[in-house]
Tab-separated table of C-alpha atoms in Angstrom:
chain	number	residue	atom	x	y	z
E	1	UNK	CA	-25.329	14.581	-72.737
E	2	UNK	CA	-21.837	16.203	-73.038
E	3	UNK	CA	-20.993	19.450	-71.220
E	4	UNK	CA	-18.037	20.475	-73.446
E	5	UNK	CA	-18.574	24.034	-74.805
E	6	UNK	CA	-20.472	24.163	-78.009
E	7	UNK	CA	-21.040	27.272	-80.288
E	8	UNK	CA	-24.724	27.767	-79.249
E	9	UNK	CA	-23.012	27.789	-75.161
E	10	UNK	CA	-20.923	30.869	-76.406
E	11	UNK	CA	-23.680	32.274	-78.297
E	12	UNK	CA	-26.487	31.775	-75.449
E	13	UNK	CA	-23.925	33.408	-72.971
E	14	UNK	CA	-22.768	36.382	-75.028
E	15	UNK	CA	-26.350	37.264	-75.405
E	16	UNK	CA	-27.404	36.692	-72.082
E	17	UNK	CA	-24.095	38.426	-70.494
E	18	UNK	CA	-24.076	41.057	-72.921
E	19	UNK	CA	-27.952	42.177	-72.566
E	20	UNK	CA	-27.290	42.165	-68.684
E	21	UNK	CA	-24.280	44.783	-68.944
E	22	UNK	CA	-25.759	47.396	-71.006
E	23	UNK	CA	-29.561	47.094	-69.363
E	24	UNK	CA	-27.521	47.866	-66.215
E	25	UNK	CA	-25.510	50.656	-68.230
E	26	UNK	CA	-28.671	52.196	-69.648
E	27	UNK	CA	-30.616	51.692	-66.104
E	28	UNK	CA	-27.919	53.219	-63.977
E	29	UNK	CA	-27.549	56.409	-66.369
E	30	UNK	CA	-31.622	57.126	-66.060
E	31	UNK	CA	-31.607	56.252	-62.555
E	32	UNK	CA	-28.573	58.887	-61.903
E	33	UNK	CA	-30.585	61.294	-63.894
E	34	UNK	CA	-33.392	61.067	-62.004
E	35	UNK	CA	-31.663	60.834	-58.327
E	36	UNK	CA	-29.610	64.064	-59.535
E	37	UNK	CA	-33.294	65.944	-60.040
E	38	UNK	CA	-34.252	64.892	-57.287
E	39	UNK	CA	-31.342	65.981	-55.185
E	40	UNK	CA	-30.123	68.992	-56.705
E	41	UNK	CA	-31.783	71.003	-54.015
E	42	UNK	CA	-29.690	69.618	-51.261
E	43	UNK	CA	-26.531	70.235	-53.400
E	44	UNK	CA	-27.172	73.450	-54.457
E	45	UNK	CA	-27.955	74.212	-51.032
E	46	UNK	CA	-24.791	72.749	-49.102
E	47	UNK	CA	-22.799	74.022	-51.618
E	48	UNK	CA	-21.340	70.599	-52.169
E	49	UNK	CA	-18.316	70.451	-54.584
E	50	UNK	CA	-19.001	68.731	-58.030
E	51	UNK	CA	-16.250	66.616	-57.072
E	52	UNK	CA	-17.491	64.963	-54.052
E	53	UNK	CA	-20.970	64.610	-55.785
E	54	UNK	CA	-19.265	62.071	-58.447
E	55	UNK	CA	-16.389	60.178	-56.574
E	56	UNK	CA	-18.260	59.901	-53.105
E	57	UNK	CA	-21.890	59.297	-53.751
E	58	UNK	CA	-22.511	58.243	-57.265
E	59	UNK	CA	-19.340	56.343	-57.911
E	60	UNK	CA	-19.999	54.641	-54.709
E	61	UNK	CA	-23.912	54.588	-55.361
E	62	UNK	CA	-23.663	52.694	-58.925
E	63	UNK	CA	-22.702	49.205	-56.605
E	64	UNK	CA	-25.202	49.927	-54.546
E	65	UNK	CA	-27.863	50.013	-57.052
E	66	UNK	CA	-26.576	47.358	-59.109
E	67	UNK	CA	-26.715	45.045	-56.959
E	68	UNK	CA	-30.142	46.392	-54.614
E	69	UNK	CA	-31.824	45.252	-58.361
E	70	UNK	CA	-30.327	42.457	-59.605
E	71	UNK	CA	-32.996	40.455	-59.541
E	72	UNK	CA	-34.461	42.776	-61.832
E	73	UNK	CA	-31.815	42.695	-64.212
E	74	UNK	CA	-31.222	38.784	-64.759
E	75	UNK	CA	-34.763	38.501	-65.054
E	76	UNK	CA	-35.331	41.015	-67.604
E	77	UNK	CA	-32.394	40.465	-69.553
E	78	UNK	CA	-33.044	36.336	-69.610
E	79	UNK	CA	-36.888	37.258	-70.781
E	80	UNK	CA	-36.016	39.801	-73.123
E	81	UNK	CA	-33.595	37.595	-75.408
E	82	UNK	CA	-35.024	34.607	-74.335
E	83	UNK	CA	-38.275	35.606	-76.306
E	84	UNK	CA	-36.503	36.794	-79.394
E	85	UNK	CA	-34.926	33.615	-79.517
E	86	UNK	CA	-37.859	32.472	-79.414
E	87	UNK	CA	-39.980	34.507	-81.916
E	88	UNK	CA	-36.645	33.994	-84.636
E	89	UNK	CA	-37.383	30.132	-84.056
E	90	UNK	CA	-33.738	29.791	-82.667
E	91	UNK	CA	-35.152	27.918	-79.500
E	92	UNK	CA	-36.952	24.987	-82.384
E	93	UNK	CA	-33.575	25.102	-84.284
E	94	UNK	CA	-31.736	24.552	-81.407
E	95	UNK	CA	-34.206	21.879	-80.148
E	96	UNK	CA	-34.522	20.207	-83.819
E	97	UNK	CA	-30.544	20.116	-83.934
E	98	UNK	CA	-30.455	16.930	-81.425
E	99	UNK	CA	-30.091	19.436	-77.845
E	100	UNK	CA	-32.196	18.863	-74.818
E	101	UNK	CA	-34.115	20.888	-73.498
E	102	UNK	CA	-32.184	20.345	-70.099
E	103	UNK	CA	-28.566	20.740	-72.111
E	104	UNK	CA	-29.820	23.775	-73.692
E	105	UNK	CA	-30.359	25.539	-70.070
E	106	UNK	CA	-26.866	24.819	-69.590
E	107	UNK	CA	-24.699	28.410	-70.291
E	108	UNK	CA	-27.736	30.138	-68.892
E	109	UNK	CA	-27.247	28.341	-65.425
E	110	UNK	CA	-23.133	29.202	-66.126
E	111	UNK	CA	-24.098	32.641	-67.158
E	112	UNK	CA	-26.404	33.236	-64.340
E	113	UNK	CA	-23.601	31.389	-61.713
E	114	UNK	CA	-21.103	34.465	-63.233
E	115	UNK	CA	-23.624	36.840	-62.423
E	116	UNK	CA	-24.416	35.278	-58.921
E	117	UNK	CA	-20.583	35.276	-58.041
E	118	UNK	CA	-20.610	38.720	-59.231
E	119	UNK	CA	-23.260	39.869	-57.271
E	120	UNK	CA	-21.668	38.228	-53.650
E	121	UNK	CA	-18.512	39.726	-54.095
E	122	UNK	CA	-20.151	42.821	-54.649
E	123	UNK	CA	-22.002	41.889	-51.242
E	124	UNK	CA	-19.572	40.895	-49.448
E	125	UNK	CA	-15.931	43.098	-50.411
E	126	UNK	CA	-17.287	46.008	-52.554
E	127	UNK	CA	-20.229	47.259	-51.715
E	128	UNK	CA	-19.757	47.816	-47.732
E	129	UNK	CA	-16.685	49.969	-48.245
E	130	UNK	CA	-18.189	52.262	-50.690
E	131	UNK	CA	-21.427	52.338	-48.515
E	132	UNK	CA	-19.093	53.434	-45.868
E	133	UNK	CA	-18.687	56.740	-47.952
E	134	UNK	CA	-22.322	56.832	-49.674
E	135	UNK	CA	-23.736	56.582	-45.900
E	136	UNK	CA	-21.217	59.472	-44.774
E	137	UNK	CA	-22.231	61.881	-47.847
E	138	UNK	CA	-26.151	61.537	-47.270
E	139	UNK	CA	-25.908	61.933	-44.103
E	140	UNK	CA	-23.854	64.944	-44.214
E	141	UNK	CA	-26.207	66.904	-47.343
E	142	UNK	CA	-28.917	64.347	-47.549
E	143	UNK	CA	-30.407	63.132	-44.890
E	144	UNK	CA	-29.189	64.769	-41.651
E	145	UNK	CA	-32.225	63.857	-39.748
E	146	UNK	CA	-29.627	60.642	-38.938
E	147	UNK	CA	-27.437	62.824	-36.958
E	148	UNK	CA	-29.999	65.326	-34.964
E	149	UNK	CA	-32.241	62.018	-33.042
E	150	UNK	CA	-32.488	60.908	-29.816
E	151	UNK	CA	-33.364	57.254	-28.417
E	152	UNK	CA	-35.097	56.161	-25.529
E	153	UNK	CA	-35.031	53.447	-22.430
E	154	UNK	CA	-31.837	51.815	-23.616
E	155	UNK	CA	-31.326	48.965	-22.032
E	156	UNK	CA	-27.953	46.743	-22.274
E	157	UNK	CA	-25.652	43.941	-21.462
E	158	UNK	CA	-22.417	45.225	-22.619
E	159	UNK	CA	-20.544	42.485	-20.684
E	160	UNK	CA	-21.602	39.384	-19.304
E	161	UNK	CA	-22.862	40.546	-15.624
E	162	UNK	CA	-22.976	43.878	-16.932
E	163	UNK	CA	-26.015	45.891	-17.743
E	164	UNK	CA	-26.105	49.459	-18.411
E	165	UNK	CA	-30.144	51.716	-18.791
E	166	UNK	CA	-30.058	54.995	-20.494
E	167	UNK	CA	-33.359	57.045	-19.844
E	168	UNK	CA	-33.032	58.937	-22.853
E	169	UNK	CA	-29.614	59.641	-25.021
E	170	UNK	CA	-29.298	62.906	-27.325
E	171	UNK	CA	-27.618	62.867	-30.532
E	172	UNK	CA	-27.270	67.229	-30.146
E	173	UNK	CA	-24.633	66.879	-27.339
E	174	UNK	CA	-23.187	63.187	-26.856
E	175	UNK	CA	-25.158	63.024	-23.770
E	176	UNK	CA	-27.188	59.771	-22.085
E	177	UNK	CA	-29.179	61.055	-19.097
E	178	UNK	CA	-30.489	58.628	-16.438
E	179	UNK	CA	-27.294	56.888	-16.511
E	180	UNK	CA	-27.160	53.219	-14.518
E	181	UNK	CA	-24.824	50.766	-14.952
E	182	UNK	CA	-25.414	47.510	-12.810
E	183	UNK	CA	-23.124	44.545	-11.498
E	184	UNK	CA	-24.573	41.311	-11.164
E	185	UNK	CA	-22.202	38.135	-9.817
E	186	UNK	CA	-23.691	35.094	-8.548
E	187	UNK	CA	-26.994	36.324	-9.367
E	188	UNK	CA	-26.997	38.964	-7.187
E	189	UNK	CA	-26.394	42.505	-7.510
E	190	UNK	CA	-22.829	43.934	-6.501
E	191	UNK	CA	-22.624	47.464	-7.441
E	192	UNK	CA	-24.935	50.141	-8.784
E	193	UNK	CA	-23.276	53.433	-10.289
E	194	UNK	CA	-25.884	55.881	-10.961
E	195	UNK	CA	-25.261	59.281	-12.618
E	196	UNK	CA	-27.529	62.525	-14.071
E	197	UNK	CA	-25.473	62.283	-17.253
E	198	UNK	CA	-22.705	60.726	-19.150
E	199	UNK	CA	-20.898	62.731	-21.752
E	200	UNK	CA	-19.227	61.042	-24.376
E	201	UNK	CA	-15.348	61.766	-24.181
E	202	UNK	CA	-13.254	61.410	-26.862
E	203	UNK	CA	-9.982	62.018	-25.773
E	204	UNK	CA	-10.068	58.988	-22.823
E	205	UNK	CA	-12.608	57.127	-25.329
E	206	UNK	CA	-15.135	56.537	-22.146
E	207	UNK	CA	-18.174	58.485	-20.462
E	208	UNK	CA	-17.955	61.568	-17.960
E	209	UNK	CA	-20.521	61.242	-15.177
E	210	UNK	CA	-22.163	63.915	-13.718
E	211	UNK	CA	-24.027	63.869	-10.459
E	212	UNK	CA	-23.104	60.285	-9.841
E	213	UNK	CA	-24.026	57.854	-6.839
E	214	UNK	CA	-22.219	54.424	-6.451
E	215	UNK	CA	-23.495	51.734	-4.276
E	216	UNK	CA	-21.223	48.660	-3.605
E	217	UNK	CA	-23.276	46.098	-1.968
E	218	UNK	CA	-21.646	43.541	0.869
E	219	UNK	CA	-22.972	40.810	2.757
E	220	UNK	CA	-25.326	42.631	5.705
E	221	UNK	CA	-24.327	46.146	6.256
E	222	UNK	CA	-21.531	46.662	4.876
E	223	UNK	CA	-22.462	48.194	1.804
E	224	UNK	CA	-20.001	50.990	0.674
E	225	UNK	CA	-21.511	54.553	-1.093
E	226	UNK	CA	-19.870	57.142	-2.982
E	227	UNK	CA	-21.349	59.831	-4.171
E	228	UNK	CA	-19.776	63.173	-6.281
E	229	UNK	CA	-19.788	65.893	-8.835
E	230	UNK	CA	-17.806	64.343	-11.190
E	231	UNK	CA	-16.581	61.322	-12.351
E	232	UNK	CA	-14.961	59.429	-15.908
E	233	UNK	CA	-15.261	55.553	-16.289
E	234	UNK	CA	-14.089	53.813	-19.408
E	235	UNK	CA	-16.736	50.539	-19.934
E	236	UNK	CA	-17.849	48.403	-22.877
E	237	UNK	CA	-20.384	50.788	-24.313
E	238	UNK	CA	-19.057	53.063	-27.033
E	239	UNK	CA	-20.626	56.146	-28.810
E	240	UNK	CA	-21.083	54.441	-31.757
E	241	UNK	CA	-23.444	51.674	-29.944
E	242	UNK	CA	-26.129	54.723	-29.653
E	243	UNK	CA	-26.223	55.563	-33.654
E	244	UNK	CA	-26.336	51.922	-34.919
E	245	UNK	CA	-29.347	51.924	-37.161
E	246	UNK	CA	-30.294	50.366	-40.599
E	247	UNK	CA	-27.472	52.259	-42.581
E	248	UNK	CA	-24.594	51.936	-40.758
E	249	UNK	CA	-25.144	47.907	-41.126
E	250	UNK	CA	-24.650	48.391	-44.760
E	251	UNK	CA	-21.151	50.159	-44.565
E	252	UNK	CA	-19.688	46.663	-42.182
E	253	UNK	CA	-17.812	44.205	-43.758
E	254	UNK	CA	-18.777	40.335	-43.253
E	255	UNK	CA	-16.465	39.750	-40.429
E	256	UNK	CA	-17.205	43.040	-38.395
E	257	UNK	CA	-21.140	42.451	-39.155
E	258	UNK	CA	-20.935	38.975	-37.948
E	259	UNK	CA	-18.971	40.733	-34.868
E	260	UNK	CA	-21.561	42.831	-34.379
E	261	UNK	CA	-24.290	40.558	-34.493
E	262	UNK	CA	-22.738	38.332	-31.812
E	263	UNK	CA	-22.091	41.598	-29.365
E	264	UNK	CA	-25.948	42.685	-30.291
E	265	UNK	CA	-27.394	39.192	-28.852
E	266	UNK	CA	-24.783	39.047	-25.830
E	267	UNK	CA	-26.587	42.712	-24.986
E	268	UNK	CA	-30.346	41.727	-25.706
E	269	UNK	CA	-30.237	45.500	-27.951
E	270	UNK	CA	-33.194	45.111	-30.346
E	271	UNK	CA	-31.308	46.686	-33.529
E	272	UNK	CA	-29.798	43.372	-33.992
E	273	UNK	CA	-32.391	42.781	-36.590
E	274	UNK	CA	-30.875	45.294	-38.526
E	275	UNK	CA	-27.529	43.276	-39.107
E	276	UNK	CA	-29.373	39.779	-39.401
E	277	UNK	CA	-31.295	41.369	-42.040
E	278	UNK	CA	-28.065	42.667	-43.842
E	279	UNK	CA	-25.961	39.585	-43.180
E	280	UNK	CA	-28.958	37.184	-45.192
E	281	UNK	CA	-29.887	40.005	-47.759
E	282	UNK	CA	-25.888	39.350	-48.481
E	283	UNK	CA	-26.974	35.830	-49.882
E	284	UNK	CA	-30.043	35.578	-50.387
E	285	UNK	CA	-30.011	38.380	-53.717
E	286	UNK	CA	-26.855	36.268	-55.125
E	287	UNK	CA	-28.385	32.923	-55.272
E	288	UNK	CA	-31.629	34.540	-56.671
E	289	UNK	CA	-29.826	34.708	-60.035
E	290	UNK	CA	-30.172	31.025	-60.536
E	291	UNK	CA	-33.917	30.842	-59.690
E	292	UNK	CA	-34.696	33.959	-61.759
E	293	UNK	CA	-32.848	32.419	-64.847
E	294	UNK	CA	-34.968	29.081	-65.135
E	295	UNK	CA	-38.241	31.134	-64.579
E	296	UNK	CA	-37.643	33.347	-67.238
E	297	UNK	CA	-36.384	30.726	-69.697
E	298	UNK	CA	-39.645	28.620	-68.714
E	299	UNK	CA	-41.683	31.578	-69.525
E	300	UNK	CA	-40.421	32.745	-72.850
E	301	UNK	CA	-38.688	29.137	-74.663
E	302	UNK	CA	-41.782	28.784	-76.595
E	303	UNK	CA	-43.436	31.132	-79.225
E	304	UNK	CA	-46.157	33.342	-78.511
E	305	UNK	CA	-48.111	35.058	-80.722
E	306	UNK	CA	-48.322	38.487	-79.031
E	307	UNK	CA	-44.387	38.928	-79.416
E	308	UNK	CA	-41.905	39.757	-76.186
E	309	UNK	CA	-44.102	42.723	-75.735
E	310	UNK	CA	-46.411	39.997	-73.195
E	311	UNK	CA	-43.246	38.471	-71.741
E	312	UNK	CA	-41.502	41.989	-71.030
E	313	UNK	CA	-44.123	42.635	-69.039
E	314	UNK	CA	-44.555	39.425	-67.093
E	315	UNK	CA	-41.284	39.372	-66.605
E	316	UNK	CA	-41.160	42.912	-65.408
E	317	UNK	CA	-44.195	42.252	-63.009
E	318	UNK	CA	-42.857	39.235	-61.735
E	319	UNK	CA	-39.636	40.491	-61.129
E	320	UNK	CA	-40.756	43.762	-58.858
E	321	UNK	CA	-43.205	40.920	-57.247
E	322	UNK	CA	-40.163	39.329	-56.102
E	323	UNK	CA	-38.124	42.594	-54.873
E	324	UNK	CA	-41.580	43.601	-53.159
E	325	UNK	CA	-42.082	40.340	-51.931
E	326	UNK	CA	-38.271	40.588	-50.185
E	327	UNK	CA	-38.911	43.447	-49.088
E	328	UNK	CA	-41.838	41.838	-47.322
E	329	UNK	CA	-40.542	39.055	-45.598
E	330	UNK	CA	-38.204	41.934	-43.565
E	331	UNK	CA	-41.761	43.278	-41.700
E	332	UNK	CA	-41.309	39.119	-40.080
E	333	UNK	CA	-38.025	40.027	-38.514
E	334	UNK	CA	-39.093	43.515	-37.334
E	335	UNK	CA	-42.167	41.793	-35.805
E	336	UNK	CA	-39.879	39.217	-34.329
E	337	UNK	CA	-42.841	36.758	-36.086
E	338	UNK	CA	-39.523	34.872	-37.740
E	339	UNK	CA	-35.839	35.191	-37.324
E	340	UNK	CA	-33.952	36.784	-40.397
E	341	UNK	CA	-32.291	33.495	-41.556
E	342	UNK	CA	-36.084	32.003	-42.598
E	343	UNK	CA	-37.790	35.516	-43.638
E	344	UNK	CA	-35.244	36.812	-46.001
E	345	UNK	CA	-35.345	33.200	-47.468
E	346	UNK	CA	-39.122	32.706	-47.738
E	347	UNK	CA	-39.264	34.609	-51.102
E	348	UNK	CA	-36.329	32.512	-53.255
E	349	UNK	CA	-38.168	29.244	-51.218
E	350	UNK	CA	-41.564	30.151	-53.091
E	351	UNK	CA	-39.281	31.088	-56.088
E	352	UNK	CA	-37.598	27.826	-56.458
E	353	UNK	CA	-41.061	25.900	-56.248
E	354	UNK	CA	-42.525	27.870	-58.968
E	355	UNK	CA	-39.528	28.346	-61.269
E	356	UNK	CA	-39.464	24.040	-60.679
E	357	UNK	CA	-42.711	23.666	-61.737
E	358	UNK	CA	-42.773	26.261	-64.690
E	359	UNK	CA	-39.517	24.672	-65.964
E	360	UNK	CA	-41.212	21.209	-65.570
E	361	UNK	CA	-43.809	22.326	-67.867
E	362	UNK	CA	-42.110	23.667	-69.769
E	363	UNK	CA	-40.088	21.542	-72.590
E	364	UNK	CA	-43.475	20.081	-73.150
């Protein structure tokens, strides 16, 4: 079996290259269409400039999409010229011209390896940037819920021996009421700093205490106590730490997620699972190209007398299966019943089995 290119590699990934570029163009220009209806109240109502409509949300919500439904795409695409292939009796000709089965799968796999490579750099230099200015503009006219919430019993380690509990913190004003922040060395407890409040202070980049009580705690009696109005301490717990949530993963690139994810496990804070899930989503979507590819080729190689109309729509079915069934395996991590590096790859594990066994079948 030789790899060199041969006209029917060229031809095979023109088609299958080609029919992936303008489903996405076609997609992306209904999908717009639709998310414009369904948003034009919030624009019309916030008054927002036509220009920041184009260049900060839908210029920076086309990577998004394209790459939130990839799957989709590759699997689509590969069915839908797969089976006309197929029902113009290309795939026999092909076959009856001295190719293998196995050789023939060859520029799909390079195809689908283009699209793959595609997809992670999307994932991993593209797409968190402009998510750092899609995230900004919903928020802002979209969904401003985000920026009016409040979170309860906070409890951290921002630095080892240090643990800091929050009773309640309020988006409206900066504030986290119930403010503690606990020294431990040696396994025992040196200091306690209690406070009413802590406002969030820009200009010294640290917290303002209100009503504060410090304990420092020495061998017998010689504990020391402080107590005041006022006070300002600058520690390792940042403004930012209190509106981490689902979206603000997405805008991170790789190194500053994997940051994060490291300073989220050193503090025992819960919303970890949002960043594991992001960091695996990052791969797992890419490599789903490659399973997607043989699945659909296994489906739709041989000639069927009801047309592509029957593979279209396995193909479609299968291929929201798999998006809901990724969407799935994320309910394991926020159960903590699996961590995010086995969950997010359950779905492309089942894939690979069945994709192996329908391409098995297949040349027979």
């Amino acid at each position: 079996m030789t790899l060199k290119p041969k006209i029917i590699d060229r031809y095979i990934m023109k088609k299958f290259l080609s029919t992936f570029f303008t489903a996405l163009l076609i997609i992306i220009a209904l999908v717009i269409i639709f998310d414009i209806s369904e948003k034009i109240e919030n624009f019309v109502e916030h008054e927002v400039p036509l220009k920041s409509i184009v260049f900060d949300y839908y210029v920076n919500f086309v990577p998004y999409f394209i790459n939130m439904f990839s799957p989709l795409f590759v699997f689509i695409t590969v069915i839908f010229f797969t089976s006309r292939m197929a029902a113009n009796s290309e795939i026999v000709a092909i076959l009856s011209g001295g190719i293998s089965y196995h050789r023939m799968m060859v520029p799909y796999i390079v195809s689908a390896a283009l699209i793959a490579l595609f997809s992670l750099g999307l994932n991993l230099f593209i797409i968190p940037k402009s998510n750092a200015s899609r995230v900004e503009f919903e928020t802002k006219y979209v969904d401003q819920h985000y920026t009016k919430y409040s979170r309860n019993n906070v409890h951290y380690q921002i630095a080892p021996g240090q643990f800091v509990y929050v009773q309640s913190f309020s988006a409206y004003n900066n504030t986290a009421y119930k403010f503690t922040l606990e020294t431990i060395k040696d396994n025992k407890l040196v200091s306690k700093l209690s406070a009413d409040s802590a406002v969030w202070d820009s200009t010294m980049d640290g917290w303002h205490l209100r009503r504060y009580f410090l304990r420092d705690y020495g061998s017998g009696l010689g504990d020391r106590v402080r107590s005041g109005e006022a006070m300002d301490t600058v520690i390792a717990l940042k403004l930012s730490d209190f509106y981490r949530n689902q979206k603000t993963v997405e805008t991170l690139q790789q190194k500053d997620l994997n940051a994060l994810i490291e300073t989220q496990k050193m503090r025992g804070d819960a919303n970890v699972m949002y960043a594991q899930i992001e960091k695996n989503r990052r791969m797992t979507l890419p490599f789903s190209a490659f399973i997607l590819t043989i699945m659909a080729v296994a489906l739709t190689s041989k000639k069927k007398r009801g047309g592509i109309g029957f593979n279209l729509a396995l193909g479609i079915g299968l291929a929201f299966l798999y998006i809901l069934f990724l969407k799935f395996s994320e309910m394991f991590v926020y159960t903590g019943t699996m961590p995010a590096g086995i969950a997010l790859w359950i779905p492309n594990i089942v894939y690979t089995f069945i994709a192996a066994i329908l391409y098995r079948i297949a040349p027979k």
